[in-house]
PDB file of C-alpha atoms in Angstrom:
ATOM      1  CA  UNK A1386     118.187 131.885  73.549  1.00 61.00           C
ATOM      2  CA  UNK A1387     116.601 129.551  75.396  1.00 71.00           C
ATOM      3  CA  UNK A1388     114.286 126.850  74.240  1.00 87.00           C
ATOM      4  CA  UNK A1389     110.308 126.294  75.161  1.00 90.00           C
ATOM      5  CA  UNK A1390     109.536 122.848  75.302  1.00 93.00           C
ATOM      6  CA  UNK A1391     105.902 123.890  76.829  1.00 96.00           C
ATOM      7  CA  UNK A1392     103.620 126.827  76.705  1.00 96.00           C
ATOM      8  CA  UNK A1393     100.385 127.614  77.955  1.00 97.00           C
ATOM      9  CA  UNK A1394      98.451 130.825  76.570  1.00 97.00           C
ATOM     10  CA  UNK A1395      95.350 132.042  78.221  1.00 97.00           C
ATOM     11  CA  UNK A1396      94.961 128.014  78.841  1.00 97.00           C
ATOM     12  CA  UNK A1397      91.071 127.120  80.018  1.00 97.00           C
ATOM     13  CA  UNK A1398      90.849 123.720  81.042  1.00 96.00           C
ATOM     14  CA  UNK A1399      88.029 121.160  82.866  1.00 93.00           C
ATOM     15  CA  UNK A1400      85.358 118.879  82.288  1.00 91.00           C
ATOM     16  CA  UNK A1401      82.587 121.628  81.147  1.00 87.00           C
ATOM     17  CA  UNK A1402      83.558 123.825  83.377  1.00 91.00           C
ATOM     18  CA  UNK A1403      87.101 125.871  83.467  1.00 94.00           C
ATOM     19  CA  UNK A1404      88.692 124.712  86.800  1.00 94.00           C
ATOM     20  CA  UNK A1405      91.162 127.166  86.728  1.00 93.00           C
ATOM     21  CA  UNK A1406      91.567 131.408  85.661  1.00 96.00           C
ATOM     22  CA  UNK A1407      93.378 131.747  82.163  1.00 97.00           C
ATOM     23  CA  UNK A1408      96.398 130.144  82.256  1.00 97.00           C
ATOM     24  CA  UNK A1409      99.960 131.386  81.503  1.00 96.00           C
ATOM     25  CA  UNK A1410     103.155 129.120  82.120  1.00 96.00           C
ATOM     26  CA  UNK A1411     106.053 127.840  79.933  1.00 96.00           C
ATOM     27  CA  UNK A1412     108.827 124.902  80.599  1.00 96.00           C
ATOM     28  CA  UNK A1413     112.140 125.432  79.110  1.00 95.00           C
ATOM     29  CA  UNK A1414     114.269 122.674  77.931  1.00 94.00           C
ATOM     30  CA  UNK A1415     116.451 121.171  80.978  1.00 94.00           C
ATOM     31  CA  UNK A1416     114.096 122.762  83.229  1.00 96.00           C
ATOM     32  CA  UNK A1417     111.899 120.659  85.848  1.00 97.00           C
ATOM     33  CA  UNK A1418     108.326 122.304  86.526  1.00 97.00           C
ATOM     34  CA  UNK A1419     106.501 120.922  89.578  1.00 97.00           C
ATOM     35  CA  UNK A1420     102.097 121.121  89.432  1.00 97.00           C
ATOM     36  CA  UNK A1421     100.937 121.623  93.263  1.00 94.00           C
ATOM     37  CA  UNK A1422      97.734 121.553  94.415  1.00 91.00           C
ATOM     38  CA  UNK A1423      95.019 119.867  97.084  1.00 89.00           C
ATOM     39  CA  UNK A1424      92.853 117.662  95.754  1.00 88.00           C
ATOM     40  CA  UNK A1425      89.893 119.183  93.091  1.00 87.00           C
ATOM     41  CA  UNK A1426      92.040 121.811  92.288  1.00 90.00           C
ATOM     42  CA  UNK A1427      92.666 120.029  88.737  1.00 91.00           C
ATOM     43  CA  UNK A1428      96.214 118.847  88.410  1.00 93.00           C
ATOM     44  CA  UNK A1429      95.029 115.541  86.255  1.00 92.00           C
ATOM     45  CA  UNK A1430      92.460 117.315  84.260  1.00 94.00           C
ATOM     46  CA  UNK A1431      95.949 120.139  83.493  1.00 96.00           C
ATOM     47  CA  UNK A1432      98.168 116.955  82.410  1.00 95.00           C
ATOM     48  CA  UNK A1433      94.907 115.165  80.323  1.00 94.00           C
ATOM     49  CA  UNK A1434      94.425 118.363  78.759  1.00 96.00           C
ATOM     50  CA  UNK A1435      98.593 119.022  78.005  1.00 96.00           C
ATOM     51  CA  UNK A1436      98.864 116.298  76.668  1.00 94.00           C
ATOM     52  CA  UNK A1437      95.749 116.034  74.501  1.00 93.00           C
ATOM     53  CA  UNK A1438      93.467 113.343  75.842  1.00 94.00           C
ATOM     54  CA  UNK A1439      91.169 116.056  77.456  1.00 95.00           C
ATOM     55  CA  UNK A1440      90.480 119.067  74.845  1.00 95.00           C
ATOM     56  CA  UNK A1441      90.856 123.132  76.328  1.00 96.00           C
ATOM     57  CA  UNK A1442      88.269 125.082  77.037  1.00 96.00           C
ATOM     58  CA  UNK A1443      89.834 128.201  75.790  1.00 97.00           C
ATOM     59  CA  UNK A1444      93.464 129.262  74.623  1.00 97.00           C
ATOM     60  CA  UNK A1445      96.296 127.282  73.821  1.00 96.00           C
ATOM     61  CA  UNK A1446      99.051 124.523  74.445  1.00 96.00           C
ATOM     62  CA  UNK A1447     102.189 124.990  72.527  1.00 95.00           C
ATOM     63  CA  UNK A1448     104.458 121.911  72.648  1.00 94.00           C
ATOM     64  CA  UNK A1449     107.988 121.171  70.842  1.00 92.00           C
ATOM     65  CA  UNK A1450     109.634 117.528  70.053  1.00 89.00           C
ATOM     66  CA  UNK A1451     106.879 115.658  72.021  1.00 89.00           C
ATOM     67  CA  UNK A1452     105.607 114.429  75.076  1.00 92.00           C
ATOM     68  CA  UNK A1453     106.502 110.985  76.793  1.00 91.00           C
ATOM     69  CA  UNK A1454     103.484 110.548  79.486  1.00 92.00           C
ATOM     70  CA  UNK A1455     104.052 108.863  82.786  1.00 90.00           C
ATOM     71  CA  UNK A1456     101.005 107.768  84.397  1.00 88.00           C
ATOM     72  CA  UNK A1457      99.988 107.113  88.092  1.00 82.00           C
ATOM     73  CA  UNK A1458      99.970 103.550  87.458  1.00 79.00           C
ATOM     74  CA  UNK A1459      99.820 100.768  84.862  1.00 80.00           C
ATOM     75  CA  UNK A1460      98.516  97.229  84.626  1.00 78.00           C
ATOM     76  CA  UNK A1461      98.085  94.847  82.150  1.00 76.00           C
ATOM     77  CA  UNK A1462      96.337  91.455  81.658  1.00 74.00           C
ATOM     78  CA  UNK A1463      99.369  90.112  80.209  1.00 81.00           C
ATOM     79  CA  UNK A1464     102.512  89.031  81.412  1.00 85.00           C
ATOM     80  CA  UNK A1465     104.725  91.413  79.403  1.00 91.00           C
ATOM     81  CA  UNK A1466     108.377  91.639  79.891  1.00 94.00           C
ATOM     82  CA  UNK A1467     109.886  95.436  81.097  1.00 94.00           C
ATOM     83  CA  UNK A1468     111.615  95.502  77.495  1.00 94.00           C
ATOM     84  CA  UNK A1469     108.478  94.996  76.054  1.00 93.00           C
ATOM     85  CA  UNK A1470     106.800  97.431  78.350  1.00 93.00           C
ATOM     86  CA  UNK A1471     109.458 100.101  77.128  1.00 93.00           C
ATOM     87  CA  UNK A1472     109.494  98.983  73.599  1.00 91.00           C
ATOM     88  CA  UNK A1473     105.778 100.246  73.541  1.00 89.00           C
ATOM     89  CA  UNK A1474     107.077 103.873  73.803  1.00 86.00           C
ATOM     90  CA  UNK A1475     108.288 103.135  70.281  1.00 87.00           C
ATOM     91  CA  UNK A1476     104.508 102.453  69.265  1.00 80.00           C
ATOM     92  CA  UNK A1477     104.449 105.584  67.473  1.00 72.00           C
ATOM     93  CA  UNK A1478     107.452 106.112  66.038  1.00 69.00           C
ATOM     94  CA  UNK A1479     107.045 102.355  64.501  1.00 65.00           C
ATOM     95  CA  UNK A1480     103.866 102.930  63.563  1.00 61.00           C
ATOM     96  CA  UNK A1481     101.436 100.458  62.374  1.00 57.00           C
ATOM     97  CA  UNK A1482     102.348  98.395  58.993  1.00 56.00           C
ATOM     98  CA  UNK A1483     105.829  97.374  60.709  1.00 69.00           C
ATOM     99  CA  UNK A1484     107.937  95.720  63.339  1.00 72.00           C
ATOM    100  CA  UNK A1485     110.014  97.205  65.581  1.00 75.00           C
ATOM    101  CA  UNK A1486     114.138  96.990  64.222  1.00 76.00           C
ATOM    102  CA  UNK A1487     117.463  97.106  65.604  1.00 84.00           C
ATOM    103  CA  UNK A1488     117.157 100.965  66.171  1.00 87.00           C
ATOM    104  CA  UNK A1489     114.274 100.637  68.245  1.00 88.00           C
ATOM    105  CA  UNK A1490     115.968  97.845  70.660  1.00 90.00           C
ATOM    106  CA  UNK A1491     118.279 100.482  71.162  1.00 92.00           C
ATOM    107  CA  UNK A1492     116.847 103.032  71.874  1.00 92.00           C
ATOM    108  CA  UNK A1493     114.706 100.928  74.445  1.00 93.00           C
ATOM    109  CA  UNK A1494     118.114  99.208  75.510  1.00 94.00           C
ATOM    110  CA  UNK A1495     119.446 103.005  76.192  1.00 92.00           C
ATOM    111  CA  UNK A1496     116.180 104.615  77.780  1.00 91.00           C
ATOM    112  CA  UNK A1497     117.029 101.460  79.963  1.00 93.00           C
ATOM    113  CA  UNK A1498     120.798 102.093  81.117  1.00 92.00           C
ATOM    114  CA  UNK A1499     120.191 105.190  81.490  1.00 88.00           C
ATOM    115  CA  UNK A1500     117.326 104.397  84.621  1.00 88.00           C
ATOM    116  CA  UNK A1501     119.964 102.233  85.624  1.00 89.00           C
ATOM    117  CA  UNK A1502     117.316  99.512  85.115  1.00 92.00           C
ATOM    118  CA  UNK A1503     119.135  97.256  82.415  1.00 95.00           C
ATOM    119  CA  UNK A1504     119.182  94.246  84.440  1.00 95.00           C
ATOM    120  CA  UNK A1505     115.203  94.356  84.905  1.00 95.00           C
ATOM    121  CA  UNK A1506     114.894  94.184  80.962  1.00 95.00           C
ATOM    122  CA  UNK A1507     113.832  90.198  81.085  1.00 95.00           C
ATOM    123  CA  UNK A1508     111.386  90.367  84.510  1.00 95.00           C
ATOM    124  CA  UNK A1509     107.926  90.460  84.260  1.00 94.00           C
ATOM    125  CA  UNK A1510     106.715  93.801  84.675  1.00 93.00           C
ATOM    126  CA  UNK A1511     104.064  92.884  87.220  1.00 91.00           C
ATOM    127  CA  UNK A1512     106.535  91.050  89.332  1.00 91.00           C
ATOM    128  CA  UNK A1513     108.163  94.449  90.157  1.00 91.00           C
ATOM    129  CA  UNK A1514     108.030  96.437  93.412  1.00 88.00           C
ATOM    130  CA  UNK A1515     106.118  99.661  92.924  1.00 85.00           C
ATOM    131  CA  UNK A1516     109.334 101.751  92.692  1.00 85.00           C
ATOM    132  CA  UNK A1517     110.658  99.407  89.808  1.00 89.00           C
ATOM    133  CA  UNK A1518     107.545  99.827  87.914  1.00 89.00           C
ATOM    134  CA  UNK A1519     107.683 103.689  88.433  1.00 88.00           C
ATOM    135  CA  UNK A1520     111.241 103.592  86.720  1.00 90.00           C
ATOM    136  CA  UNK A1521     109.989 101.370  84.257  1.00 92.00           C
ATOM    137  CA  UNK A1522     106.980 103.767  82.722  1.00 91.00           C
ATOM    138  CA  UNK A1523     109.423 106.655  82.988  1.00 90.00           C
ATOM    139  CA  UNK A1524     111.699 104.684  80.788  1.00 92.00           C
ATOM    140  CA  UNK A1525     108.990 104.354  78.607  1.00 93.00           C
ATOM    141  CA  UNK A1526     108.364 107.414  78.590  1.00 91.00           C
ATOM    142  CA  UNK A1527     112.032 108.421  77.724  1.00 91.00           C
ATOM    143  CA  UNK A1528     112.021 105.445  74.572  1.00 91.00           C
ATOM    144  CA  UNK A1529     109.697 108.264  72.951  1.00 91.00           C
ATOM    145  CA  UNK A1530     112.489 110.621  72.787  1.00 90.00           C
ATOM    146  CA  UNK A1531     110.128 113.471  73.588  1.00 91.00           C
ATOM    147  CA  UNK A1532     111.560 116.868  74.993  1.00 92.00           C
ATOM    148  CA  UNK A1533     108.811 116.579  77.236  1.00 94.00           C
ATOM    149  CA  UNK A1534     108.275 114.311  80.327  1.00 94.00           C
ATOM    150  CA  UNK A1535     105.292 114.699  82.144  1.00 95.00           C
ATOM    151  CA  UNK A1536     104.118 112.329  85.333  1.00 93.00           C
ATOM    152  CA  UNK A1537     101.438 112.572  87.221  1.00 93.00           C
ATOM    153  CA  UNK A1538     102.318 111.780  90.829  1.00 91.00           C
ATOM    154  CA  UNK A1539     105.599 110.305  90.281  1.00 89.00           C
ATOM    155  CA  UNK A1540     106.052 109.746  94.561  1.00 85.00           C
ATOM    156  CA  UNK A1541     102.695 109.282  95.323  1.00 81.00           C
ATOM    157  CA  UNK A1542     102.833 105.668  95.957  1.00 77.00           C
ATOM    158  CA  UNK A1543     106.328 105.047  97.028  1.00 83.00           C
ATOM    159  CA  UNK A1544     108.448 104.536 100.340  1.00 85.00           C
ATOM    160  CA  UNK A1545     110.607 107.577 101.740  1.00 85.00           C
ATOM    161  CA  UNK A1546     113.490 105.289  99.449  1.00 84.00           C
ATOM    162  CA  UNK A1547     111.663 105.490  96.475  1.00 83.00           C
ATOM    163  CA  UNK A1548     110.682 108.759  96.611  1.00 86.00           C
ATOM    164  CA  UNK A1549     114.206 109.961  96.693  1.00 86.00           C
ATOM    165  CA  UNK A1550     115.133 107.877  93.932  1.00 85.00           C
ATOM    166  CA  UNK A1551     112.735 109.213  91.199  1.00 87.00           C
ATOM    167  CA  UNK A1552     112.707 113.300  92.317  1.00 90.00           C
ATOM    168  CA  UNK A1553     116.884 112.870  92.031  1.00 90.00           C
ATOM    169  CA  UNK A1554     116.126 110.717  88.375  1.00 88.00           C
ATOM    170  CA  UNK A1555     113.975 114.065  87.844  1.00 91.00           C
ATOM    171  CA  UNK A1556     116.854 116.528  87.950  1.00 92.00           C
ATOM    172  CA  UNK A1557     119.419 114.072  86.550  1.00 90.00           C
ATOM    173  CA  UNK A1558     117.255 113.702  83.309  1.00 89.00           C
ATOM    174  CA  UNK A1559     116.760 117.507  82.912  1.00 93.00           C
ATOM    175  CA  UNK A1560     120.282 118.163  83.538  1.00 92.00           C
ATOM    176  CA  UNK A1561     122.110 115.217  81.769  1.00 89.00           C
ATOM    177  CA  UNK A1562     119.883 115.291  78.556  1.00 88.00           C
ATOM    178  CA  UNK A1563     118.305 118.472  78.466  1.00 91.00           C
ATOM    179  CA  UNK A1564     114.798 117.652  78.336  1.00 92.00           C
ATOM    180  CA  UNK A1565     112.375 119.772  80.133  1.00 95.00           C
ATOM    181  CA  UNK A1566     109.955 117.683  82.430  1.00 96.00           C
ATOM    182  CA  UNK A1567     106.429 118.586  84.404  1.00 97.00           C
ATOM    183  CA  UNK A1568     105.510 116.638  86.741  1.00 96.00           C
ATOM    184  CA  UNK A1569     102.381 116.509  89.414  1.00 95.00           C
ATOM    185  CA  UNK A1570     102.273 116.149  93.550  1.00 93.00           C
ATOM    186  CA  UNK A1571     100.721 116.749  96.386  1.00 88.00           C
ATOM    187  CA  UNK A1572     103.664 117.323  98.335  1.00 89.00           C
ATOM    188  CA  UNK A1573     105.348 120.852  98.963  1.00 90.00           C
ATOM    189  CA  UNK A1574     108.683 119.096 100.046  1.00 89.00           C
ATOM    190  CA  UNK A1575     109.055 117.129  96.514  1.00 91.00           C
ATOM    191  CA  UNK A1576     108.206 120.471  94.444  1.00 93.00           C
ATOM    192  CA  UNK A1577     111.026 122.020  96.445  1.00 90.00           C
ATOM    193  CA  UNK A1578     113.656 119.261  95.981  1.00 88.00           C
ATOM    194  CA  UNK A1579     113.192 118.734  92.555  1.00 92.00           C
ATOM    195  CA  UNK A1580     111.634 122.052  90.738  1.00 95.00           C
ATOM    196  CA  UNK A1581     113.333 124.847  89.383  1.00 96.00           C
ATOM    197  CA  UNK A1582     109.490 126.418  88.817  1.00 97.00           C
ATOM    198  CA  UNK A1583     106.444 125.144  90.467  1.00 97.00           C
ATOM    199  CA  UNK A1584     102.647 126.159  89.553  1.00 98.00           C
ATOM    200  CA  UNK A1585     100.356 126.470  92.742  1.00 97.00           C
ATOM    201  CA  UNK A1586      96.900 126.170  92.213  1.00 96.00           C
ATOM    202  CA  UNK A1587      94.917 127.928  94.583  1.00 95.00           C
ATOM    203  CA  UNK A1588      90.822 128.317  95.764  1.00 94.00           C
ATOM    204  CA  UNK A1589      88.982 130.291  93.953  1.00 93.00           C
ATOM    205  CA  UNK A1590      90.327 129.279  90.742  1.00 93.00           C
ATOM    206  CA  UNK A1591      93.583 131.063  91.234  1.00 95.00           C
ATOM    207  CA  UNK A1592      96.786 130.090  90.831  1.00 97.00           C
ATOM    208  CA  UNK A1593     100.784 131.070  91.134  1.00 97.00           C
ATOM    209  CA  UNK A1594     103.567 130.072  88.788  1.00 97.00           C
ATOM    210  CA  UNK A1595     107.239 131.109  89.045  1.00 97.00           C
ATOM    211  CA  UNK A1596     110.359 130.193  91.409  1.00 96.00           C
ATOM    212  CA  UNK A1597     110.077 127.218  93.265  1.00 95.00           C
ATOM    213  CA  UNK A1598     111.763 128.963  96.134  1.00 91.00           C
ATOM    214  CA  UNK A1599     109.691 132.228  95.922  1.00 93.00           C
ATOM    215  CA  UNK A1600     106.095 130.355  94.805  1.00 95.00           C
ATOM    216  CA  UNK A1601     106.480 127.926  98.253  1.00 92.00           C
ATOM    217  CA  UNK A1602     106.021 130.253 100.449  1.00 91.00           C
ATOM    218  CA  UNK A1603     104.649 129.947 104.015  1.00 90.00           C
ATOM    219  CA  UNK A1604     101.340 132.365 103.254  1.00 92.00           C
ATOM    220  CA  UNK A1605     100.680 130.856  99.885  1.00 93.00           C
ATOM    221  CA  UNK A1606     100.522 127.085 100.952  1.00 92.00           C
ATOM    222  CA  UNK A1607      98.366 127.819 103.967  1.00 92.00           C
ATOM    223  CA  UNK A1608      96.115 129.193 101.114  1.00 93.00           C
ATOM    224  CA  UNK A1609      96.469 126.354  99.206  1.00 93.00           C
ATOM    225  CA  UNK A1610      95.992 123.927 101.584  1.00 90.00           C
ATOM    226  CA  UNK A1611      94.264 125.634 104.172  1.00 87.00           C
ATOM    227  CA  UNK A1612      96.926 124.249 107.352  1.00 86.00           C
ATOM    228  CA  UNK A1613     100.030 125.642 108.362  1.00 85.00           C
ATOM    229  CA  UNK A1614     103.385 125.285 106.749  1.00 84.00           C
ATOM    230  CA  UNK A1615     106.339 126.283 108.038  1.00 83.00           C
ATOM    231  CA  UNK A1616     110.104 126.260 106.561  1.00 81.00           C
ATOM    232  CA  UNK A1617     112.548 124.719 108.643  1.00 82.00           C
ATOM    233  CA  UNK A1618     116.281 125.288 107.622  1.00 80.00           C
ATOM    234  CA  UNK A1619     118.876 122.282 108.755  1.00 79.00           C
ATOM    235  CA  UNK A1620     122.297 121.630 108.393  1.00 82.00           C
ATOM    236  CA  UNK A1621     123.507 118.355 107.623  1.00 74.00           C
ATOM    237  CA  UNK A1622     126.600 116.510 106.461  1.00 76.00           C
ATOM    238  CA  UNK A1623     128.101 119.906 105.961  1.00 80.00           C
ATOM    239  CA  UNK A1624     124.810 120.996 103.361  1.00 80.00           C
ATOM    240  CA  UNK A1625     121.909 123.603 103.656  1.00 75.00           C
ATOM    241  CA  UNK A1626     118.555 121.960 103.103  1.00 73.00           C
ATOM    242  CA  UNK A1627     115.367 124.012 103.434  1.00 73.00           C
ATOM    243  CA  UNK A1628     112.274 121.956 104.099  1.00 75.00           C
ATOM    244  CA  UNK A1629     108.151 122.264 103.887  1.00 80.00           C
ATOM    245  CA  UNK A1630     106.260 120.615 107.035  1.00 77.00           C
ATOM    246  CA  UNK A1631     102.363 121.468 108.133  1.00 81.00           C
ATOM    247  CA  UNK A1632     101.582 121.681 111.272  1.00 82.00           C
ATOM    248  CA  UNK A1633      98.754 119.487 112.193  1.00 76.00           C
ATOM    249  CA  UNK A1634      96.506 120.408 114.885  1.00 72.00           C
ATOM    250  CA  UNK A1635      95.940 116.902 116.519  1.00 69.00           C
ATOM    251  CA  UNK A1636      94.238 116.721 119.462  1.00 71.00           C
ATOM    252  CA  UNK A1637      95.959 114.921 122.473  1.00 71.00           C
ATOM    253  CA  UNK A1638      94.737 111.887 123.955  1.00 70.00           C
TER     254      UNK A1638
END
């Protein structure tokens, strides 16, 4: 049978106001679960309020082993090494009346190989490119040892480089450790790459949630976003690759 990591039942969630009809969607462990949306549709207030910081209107959140949270972005005032940065995934599982211990160097020394980030374990976090500091809070995130990833806007901020680079971590995590992760974009093409399921927010306070393939549809992201999408299949290097691209009506000069 397999595993929930994340469930949603009749979920209600906003600042006052429910942004959304009652919600029903689940994550399974080794699954990837892309949140798609234009802007105001509520994708941040859906993470706050998954992973506690913003309480539900209405219904309920079931979550097993944990979530490790992966924000936008991170600063800090001080000049903190990325080991220490990780080690502070350990924050809870430490707890507050000791230090951290062997185990918990490991565990950050591990979350670290397996980013393929080791080397970066001495460099000042704020010395980083934005890519490296992505990697960084995601190995953070994975020094938890959660079940549960979830990252709002992973790509958002990244070069074409970079964005390939953490969707392909994406899968690799689900499928090499079998942890289920959710993550947030505004970007058909990234929910396609990397989501087995995607949730698609729509006006009117509706949404979609199912097959990434069957969800991205041509009709339902012109709802969503109100432009034209179309689904262009290519060949290359002997591969079939589907792909999302609007159609912008730009004037000519």
């Amino acid at each position: 049978m397999t595993e929930i990591t994340l469930a949603t039942r009749q979920l209600l969630y906003g600042h006052g106001e429910a942004l959304c009809d009652p919600l029903d969607f689940a994550c399974a462990a080794g699954e990837v679960c892309a949140v798609l949306g234009a802007n105001g549709r509520g994708k941040t207030s859906l993470l706050q309020t998954l992973i506690g910081t913003l309480p539900a209107l209405g219904g309920t959140v079931h979550c097993t082993g944990g979530i490790g949270f992966v924000p936008q972005e991170f600063t800090s005032a001080f000049a903190y090494r990325v080991f220490d940065i990780v080690l502070m995934g350990r924050a809870a599982q430490v707890g507050l009346l000791r230090m951290p211990d062997r185990r918990d160097d490991s565990i950050v020394r591990e979350a670290l190989e397996a980013l393929h980030i080791a080397p970066l374990a001495d460099r000042p976090f704020h010395s980083l490119s934005g890519g490296q500091r992505q990697l960084v809070l995601m190995a953070r995130a994975l020094a938890t040892q959660s079940r549960l990833l979830v990252l709002d806007e992973p790509a958002s901020a990244l070069d074409l480089f970079n964005q390939q680079a953490v969707l392909q971590l994406i899968r690799r995590l689900a499928r090499e450790q079998g942890i289920s992760v959710l993550f947030t974009t505004h970007d058909p093409s990234h929910a396609a790459l990397a989501a087995d399921n995607t949730l698609l927010l729509l006006p009117q306070r509706q949404w979609l949630f199912g097959a990434t393939g069957e969800v991205l549809g041509e009709e339902n992201l012109q709802q969503a976003y109100g432009v034209t999408v179309k689904q262009i299949n290519v060949t290359h290097q002997g591969r079939d690759y589907s792909l999302l691209a609007p159609l912008f009506d730009v004037p000519k000069r």
